[in-house]
XYZ file of C-alpha atoms in Angstrom:
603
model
C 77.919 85.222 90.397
C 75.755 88.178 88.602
C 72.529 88.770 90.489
C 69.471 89.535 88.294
C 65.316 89.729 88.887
C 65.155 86.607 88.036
C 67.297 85.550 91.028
C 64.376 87.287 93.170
C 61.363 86.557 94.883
C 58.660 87.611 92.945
C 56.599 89.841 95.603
C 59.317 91.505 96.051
C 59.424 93.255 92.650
C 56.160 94.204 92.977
C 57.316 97.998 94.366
C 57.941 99.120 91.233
C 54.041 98.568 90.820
C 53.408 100.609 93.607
C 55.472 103.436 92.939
C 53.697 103.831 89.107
C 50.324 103.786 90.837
C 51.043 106.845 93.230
C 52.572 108.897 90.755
C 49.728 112.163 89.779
C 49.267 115.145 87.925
C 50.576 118.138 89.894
C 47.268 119.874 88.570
C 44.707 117.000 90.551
C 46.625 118.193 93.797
C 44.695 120.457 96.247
C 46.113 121.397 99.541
C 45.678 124.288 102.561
C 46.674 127.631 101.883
C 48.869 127.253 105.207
C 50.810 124.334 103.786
C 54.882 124.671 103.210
C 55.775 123.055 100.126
C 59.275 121.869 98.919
C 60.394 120.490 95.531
C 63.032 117.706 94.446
C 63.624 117.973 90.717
C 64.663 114.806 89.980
C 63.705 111.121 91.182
C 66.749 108.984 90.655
C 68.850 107.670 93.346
C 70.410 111.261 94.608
C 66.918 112.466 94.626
C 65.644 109.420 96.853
C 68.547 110.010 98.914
C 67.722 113.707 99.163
C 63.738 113.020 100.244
C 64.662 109.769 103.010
C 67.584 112.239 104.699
C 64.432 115.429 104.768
C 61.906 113.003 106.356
C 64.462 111.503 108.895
C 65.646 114.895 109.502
C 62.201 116.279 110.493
C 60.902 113.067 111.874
C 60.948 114.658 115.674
C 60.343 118.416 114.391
C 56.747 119.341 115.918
C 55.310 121.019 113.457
C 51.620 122.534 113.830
C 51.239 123.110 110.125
C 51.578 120.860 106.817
C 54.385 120.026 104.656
C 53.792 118.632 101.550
C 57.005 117.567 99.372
C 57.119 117.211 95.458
C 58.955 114.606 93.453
C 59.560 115.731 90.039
C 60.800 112.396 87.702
C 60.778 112.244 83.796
C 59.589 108.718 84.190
C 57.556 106.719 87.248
C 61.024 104.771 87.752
C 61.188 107.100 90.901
C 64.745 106.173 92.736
C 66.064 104.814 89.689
C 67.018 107.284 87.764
C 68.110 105.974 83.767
C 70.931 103.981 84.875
C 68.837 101.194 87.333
C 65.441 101.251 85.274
C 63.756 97.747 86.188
C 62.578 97.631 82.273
C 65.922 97.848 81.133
C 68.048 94.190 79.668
C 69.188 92.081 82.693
C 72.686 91.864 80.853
C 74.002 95.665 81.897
C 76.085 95.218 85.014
C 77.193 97.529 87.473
C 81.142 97.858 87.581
C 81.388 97.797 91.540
C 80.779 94.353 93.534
C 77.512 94.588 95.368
C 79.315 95.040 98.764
C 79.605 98.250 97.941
C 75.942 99.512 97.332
C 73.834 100.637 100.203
C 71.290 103.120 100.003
C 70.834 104.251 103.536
C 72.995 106.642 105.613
C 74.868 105.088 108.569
C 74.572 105.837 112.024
C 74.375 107.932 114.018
C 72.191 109.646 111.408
C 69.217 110.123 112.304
C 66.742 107.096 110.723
C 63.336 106.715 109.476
C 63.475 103.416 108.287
C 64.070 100.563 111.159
C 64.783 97.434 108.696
C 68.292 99.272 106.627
C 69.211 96.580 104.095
C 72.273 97.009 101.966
C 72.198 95.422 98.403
C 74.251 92.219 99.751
C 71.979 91.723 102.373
C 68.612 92.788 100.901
C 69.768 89.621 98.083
C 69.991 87.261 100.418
C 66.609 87.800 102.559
C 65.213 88.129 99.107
C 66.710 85.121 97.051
C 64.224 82.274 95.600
C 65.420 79.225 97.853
C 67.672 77.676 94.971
C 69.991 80.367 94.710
C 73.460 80.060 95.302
C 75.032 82.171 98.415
C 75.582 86.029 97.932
C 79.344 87.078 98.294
C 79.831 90.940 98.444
C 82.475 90.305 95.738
C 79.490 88.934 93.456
C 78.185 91.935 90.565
C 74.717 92.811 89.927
C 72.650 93.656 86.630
C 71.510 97.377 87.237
C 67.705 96.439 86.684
C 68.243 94.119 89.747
C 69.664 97.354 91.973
C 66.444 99.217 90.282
C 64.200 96.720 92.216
C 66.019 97.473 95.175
C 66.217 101.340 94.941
C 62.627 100.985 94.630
C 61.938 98.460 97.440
C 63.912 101.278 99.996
C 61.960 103.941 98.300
C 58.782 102.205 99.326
C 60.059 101.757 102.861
C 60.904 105.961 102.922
C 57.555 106.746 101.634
C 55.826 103.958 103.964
C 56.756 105.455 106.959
C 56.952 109.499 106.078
C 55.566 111.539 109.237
C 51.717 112.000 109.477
C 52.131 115.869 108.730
C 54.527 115.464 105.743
C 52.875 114.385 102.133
C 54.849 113.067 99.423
C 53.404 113.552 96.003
C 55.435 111.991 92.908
C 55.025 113.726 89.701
C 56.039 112.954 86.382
C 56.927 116.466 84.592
C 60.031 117.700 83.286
C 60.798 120.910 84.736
C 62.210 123.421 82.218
C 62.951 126.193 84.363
C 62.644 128.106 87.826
C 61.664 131.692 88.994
C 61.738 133.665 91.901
C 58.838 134.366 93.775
C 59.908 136.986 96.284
C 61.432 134.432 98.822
C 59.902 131.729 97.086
C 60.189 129.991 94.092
C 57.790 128.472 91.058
C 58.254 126.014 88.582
C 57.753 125.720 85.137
C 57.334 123.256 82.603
C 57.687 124.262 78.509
C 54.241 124.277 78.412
C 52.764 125.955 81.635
C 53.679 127.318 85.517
C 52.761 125.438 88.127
C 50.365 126.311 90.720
C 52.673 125.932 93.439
C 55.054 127.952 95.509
C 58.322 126.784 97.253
C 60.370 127.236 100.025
C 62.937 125.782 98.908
C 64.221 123.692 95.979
C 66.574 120.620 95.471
C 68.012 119.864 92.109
C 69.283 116.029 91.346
C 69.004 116.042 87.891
C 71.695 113.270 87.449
C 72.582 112.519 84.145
C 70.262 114.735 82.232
C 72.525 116.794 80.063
C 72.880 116.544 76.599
C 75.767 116.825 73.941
C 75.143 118.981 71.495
C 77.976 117.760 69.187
C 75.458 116.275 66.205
C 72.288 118.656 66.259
C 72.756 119.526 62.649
C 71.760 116.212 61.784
C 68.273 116.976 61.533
C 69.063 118.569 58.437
C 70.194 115.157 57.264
C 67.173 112.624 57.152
C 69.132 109.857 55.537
C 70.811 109.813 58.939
C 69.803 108.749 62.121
C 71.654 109.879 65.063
C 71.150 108.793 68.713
C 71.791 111.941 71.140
C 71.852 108.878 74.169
C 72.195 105.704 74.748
C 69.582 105.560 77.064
C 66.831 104.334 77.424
C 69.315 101.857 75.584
C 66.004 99.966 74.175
C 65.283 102.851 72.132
C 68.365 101.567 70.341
C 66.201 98.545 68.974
C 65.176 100.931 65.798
C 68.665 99.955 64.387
C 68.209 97.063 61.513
C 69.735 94.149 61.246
C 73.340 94.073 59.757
C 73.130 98.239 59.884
C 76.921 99.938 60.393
C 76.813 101.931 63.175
C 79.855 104.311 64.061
C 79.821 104.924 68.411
C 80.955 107.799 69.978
C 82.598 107.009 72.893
C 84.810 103.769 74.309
C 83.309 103.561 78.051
C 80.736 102.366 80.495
C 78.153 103.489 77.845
C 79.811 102.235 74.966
C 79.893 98.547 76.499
C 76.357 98.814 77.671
C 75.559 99.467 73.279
C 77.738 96.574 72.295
C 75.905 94.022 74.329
C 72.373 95.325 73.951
C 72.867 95.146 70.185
C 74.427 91.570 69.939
C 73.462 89.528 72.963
C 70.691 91.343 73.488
C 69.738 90.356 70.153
C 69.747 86.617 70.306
C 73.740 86.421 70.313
C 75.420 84.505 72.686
C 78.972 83.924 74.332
C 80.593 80.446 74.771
C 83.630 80.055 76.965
C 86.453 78.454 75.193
C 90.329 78.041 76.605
C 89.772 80.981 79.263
C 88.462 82.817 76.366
C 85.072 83.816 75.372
C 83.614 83.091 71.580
C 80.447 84.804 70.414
C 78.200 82.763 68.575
C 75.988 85.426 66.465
C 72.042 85.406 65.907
C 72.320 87.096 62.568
C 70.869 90.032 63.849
C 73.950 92.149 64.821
C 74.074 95.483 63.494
C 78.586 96.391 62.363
C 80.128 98.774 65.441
C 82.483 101.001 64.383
C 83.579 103.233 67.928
C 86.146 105.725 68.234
C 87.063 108.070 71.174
C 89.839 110.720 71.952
C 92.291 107.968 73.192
C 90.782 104.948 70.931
C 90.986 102.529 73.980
C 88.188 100.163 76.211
C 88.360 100.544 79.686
C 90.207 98.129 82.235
C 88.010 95.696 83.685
C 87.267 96.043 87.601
C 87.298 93.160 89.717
C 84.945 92.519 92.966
C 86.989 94.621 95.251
C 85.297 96.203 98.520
C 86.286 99.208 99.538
C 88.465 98.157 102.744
C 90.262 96.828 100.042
C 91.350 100.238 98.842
C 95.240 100.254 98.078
C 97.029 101.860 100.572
C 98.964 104.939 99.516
C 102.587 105.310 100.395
C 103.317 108.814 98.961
C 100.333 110.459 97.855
C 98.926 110.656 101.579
C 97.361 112.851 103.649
C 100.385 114.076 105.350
C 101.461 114.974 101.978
C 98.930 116.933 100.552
C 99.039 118.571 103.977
C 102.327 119.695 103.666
C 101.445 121.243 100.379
C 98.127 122.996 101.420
C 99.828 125.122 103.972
C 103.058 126.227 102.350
C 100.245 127.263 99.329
C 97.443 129.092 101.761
C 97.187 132.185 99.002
C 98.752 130.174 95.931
C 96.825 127.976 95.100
C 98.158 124.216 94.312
C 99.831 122.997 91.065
C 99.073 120.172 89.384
C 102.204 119.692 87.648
C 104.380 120.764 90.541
C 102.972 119.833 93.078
C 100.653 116.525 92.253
C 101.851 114.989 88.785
C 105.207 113.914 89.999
C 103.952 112.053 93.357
C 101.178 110.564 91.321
C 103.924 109.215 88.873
C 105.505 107.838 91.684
C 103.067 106.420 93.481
C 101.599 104.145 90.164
C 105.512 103.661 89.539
C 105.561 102.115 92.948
C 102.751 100.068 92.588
C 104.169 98.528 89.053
C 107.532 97.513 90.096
C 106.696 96.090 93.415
C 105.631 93.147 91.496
C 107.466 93.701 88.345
C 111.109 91.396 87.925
C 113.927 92.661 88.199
C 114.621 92.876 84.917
C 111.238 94.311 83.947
C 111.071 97.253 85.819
C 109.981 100.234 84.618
C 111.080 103.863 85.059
C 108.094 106.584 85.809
C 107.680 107.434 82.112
C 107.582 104.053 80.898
C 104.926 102.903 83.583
C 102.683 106.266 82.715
C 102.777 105.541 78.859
C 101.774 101.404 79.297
C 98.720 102.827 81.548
C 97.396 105.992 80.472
C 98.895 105.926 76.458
C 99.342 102.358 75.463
C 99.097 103.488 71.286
C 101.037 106.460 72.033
C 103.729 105.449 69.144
C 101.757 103.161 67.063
C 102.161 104.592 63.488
C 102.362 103.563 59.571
C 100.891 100.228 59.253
C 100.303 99.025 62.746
C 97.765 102.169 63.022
C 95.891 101.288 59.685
C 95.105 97.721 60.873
C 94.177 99.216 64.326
C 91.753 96.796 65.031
C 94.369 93.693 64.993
C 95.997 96.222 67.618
C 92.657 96.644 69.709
C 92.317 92.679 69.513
C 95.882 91.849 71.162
C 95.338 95.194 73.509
C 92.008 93.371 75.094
C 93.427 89.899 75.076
C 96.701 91.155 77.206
C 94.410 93.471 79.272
C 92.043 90.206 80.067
C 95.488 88.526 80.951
C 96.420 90.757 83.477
C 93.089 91.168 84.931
C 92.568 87.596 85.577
C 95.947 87.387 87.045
C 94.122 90.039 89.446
C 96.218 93.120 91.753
C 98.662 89.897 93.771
C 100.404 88.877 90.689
C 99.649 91.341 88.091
C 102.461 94.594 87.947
C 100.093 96.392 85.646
C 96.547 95.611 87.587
C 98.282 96.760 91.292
C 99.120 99.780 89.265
C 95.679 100.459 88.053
C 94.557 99.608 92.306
C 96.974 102.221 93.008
C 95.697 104.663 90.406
C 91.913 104.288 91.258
C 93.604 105.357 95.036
C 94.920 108.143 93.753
C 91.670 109.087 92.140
C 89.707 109.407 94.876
C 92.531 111.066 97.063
C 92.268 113.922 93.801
C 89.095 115.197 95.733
C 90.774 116.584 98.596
C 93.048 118.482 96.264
C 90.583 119.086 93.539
C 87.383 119.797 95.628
C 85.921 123.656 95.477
C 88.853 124.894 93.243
C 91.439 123.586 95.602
C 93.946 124.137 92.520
C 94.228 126.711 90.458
C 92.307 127.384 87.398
C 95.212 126.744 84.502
C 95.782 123.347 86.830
C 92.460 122.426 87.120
C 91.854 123.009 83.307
C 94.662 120.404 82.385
C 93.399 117.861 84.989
C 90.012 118.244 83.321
C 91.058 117.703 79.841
C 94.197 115.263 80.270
C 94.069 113.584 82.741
C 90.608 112.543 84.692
C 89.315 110.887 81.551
C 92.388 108.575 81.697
C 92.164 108.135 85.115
C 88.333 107.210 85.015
C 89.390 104.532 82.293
C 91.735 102.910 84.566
C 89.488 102.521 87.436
C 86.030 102.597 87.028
C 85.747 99.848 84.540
C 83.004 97.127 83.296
C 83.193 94.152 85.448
C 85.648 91.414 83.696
C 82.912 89.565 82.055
C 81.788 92.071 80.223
C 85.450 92.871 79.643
C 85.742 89.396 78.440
C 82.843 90.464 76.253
C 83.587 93.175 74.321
C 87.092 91.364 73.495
C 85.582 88.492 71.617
C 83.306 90.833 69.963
C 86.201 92.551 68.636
C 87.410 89.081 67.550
C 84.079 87.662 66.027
C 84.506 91.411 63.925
C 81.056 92.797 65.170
C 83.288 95.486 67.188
C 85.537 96.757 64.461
C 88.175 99.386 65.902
C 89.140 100.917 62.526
C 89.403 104.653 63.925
C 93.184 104.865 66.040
C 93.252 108.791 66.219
C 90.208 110.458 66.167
C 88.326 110.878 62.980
C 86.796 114.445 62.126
C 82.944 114.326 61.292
C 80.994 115.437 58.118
C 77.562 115.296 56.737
C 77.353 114.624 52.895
C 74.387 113.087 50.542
C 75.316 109.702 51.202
C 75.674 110.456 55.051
C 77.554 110.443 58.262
C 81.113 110.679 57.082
C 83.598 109.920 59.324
C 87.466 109.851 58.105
C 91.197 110.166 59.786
C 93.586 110.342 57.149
C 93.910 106.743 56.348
C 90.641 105.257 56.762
C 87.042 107.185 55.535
C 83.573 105.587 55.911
C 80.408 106.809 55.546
C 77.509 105.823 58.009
C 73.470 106.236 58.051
C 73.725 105.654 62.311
C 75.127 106.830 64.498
C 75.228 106.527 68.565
C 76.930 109.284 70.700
C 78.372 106.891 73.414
C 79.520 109.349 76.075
C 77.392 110.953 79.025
C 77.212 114.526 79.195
C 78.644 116.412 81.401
C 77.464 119.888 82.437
C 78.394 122.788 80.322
C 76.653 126.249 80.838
C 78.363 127.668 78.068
C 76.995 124.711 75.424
C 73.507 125.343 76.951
C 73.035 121.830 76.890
C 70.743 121.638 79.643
C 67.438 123.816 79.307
C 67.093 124.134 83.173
C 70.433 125.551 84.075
C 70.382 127.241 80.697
C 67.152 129.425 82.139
C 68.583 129.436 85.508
C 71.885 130.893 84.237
C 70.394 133.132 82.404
C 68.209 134.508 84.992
C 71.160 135.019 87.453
C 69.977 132.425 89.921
C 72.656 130.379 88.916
C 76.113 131.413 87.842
C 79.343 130.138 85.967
C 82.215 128.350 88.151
C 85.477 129.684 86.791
C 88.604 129.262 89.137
C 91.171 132.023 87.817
C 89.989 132.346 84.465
C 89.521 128.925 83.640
C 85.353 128.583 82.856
C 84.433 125.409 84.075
C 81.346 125.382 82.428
C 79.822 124.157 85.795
C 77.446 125.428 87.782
C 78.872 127.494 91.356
C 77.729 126.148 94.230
C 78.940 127.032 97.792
C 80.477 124.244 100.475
C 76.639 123.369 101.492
C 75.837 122.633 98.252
C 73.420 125.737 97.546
C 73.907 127.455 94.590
C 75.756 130.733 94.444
C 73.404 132.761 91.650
C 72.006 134.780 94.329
C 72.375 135.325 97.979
C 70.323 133.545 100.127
C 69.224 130.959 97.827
C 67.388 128.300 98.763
C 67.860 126.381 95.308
C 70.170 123.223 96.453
C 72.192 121.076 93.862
C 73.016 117.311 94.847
C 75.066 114.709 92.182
C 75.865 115.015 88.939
C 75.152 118.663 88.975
C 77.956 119.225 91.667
C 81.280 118.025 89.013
C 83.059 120.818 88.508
C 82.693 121.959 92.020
C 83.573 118.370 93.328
C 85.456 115.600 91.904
C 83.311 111.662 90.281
C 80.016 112.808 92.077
C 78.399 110.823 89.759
C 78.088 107.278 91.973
C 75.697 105.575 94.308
C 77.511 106.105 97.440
C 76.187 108.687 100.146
C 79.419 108.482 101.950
C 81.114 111.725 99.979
C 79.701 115.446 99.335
C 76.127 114.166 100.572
C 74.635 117.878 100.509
C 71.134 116.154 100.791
C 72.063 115.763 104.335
C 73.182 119.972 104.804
C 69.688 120.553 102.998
C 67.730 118.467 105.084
C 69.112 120.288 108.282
C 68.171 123.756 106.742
C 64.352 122.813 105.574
C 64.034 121.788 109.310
C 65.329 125.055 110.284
C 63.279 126.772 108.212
C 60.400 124.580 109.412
C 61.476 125.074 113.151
C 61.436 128.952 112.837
C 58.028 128.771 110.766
C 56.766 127.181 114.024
C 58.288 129.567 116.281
C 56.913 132.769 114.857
C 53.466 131.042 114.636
C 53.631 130.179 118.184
C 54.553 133.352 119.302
C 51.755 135.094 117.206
C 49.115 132.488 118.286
C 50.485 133.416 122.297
C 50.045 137.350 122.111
């Protein structure tokens, strides 16, 4: 079952209402000269997160003065961020079952909010009456978890503290300065009025990649920096031929809004989708750095995490303390227990006669075209066909009877036990480098999929031809009269669209991010760079504050964090929630503000 809006009361959805009408202009706001006043740059999900764990922190703190708290969005989707925008198709899914989505902290945190619904139980008090039952196993559209995020927002706001005002604003924020201890903000256009104790950044996905700038120069082509918001795509005619930067999450999310969601549809047919076209369709022409889709992801929860036999904590362990001052090798010291761990995994369902050496399990994962040459790479596309259909075979065969899918399980294990090694420059810089650049890309392919119907999809879209995989090594780019030309060697075409499919991750040395850019610049933020690898990444210290200058109060939550931390870029509150270490100082910094004024006013 896929939950969507439509599956919802309608009363309920009425929070997104609420939230546009309460949004203002930070220059209508007028409050005491006494008043403390914090900022949160950014209103998605990390940045909701960030404001419910400051009011619950300070819920009990008696304060004698004001504290008024400013939400900085883009857009008046506050708690949403770009990915779970209620405006946004109801056919994008999120790639996790909805058992695992819950936007509160668990006990014994402390709690604002009596009534904490998770996603799977917030859909069933919700539901219209002729629903089917939830399962946790069931997948959501991500406008649906919008109305949600929302809905708890409401619930944070609702019940904030009588001395503690929330004001939602809808300004970019371009840069920050210091203040003596305190901090402004400024827009491109103006500074504003306020000062700030203290400053949260959850940006989330904001960065851009700078790859295609110079087509400006080029008005015969039209190039799409983002996806998102993925309705902006709509300015793409009929029948165009766009070339898509990018195989993922994103890329998936283009392929259906510009076919189903424009009046396309998908029959089933011998465990096999069709699509039936509208006529509409715009040509797709993707191409990536390993020219693959990603593996669908089934409704697992996460108690259903495979259980590693090798790569365990006793392991790495053992590793961390004969390596106190050295740090930890990748190759040596990770790669070949990772082999054998997803070797494992393969062969304890393979035959007898099928199993697979290390090498030969690695290479069907992680570099399935690795020796496809001559004429099997120039029809690529027949190869990208039979690759999906066998994928979609496995999948539905599902982790008890598939050797390849309990190999994936076991890979999306080892994933997440990365962060222990990879967290805060736990290896060193030349091993960190090569994870970076070889191997979490492939690893984030494997396990962090679409969910199998959109799998299902994208494969008879690549069938019906409106998904045509000509590119299988990566074409260079050019700009010429005609336009966008991309060739490989043995295929060239030329293109007047053209969508970069990939989210951007953060790179201080592109510049791609006009905030961190000015903060970098300033020397309020600074460079990670373990050894003398440059991360590109902002530093940040265990806490989560960043390490430009000492005794910052400038936090960094999410997406912001990679580079520091390992996939930071999910819903879940359960790993590197620095919203929670902030919280604890801003009531420290409250508590002492009290103090001092309570000893003055007792003299």
């Amino acid at each position: 079952m896929i939950w969507r809006s439509e599956h919802i009361a309608k009363h309920v959805l009425q929070s997104e209402k609420k939230t546009i009408y309460k949004t203002l202009d930070i220059n209508n706001i007028n409050t005491h000269d006494e008043t403390i006043h914090i900022a949160i740059i950014g209103g998605g999900p990390k940045g909701f997160y960030a404001l419910e764990r400051l009011l619950a922190t300070l819920k009990d703190v008696d304060m004698t003065t004001e504290l008024e708290i400013h939400v900085f969005n883009s857009n008046s989707f506050f708690a949403c961020g770009q990915n779970y925008r209620p405006d946004q198709p109801d056919n994008l899914l999120i790639n996790y079952a909805i058992g695992n989505i819950d936007a509160w902290e668990v006990q014994p945190a402390p709690q604002i909010v009596q009534k904490r619904l998770d996603l799977t139980d917030w859909i069933k008090c919700n539901k219209v009456s002729h629903s089917p039952e939830v399962n946790p196993r069931d997948f959501a559209s991500r406008e649906l978890v919008g109305y949600y995020l929302i809905d708890c927002f409401q619930q944070v706001l609702h019940a904030a503290p009588e001395k503690i005002s929330i004001r939602l604003i809808t300004q970019q924020i371009n840069n920050i300065t210091e203040l003596g201890a305190t901090y402004r903000l400024h827009s491109d256009e103006e500074i504003f009025p306020f000062v700030y104790q203290s400053v949260m950044l959850v940006t989330g996905n904001s960065y851009i990649n700078p790859y295609l700038d110079r087509a400006r120069q080029y008005p015969h082509v039209t190039c799409f920096n983002s996806a998102y918001p993925i309705r902006d795509l709509d300015r793409i005619p009929d029948q165009a031929e766009v070339a898509i930067q990018g195989y993922g999450l994103t890329f998936t999310d283009v392929a259906l809004h510009l076919t189903e969601g424009r009046g396309g549809r998908f029959e089933a047919h011998n465990n096999e989708l069709v699509y039936i076209p509208s006529g509409r369709e715009p040509l797709l022409y993707p191409y990536s750095r390993n020219n693959l889709t990603m593996v669908p992801r089934s409704g697992m929860l996460p108690e259903e995490q495979y259980e590693l036999l090798f790569f365990t904590d006793e392991y790495l362990e053992s590793i961390q303390k004969r390596s106190p001052e050295n740090k930890i090798s990748f190759k040596k010291d990770i790669l070949p227990i990772l082999k054998k761990e997803i070797q494992y995994a393969y062969n304890r369902l393979a035959r007898e006669d099928d199993g697979l050496t290390e090498m030969e399990v690695i290479d069907r994962l992680f570099f399935p075209n690795k020796y496809i040459s001559g004429t099997q790479l120039e029809d690529y596309h027949q190869y990208m066909v039979d690759h999906t259909r066998y994928i979609q075979e496995e999948a539905d065969r599902g982790i008890s009877k598939s050797p390849l899918m309990l190999a994936v399980h076991a890979c999306r294990a080892c994933l997440l036990q990365m962060t222990k090694v990879y967290n805060f420059s736990g290896m060193d810089g030349k091993s960190q480098e090569y994870f970076d650049k070889h191997w979490i890309g492939n690893m984030n392919r494997l396990s962090f999929g679409p969910p199998t119907t959109n799998s299902k999809k994208i494969h008879a879209l690549l069938k019906a031809g409106y998904i045509r995989s000509k590119f299988g090594t990566l074409p260079t780019v050019q700009f010429n009269t005609e336009g966008l030309q991309l060739t490989n060697g043995y295929y060239t075409k030329t293109f007047n669209y053209h969508i970069d499919g990939r989210i951007a991750k953060p790179n201080l040395t592109q510049g791609n991010h006009p905030l961190y850019s000015n903060l970098f610049k300033s020397g309020l933020a600074k460079e990670l760079i373990n050894d003398n690898y440059r991360t590109g990444s902002i530093a940040i210290h265990p806490d989560g504050r960043l390490a430009g200058k000492e005794k910052s109060m400038i936090y960094v939550y999410g997406t912001p964090t990679e580079g520091n931390v390992l996939d930071n870029d999910t819903l879940s509150r359960k790993s590197y929630n620095f919203g929670n270490t902030w919280a604890q100082k801003i009531a420290n910094l409250v508590t002492i503000k009290y103090e001092k004024e309570y000893e003055h006013s007792s003299r």
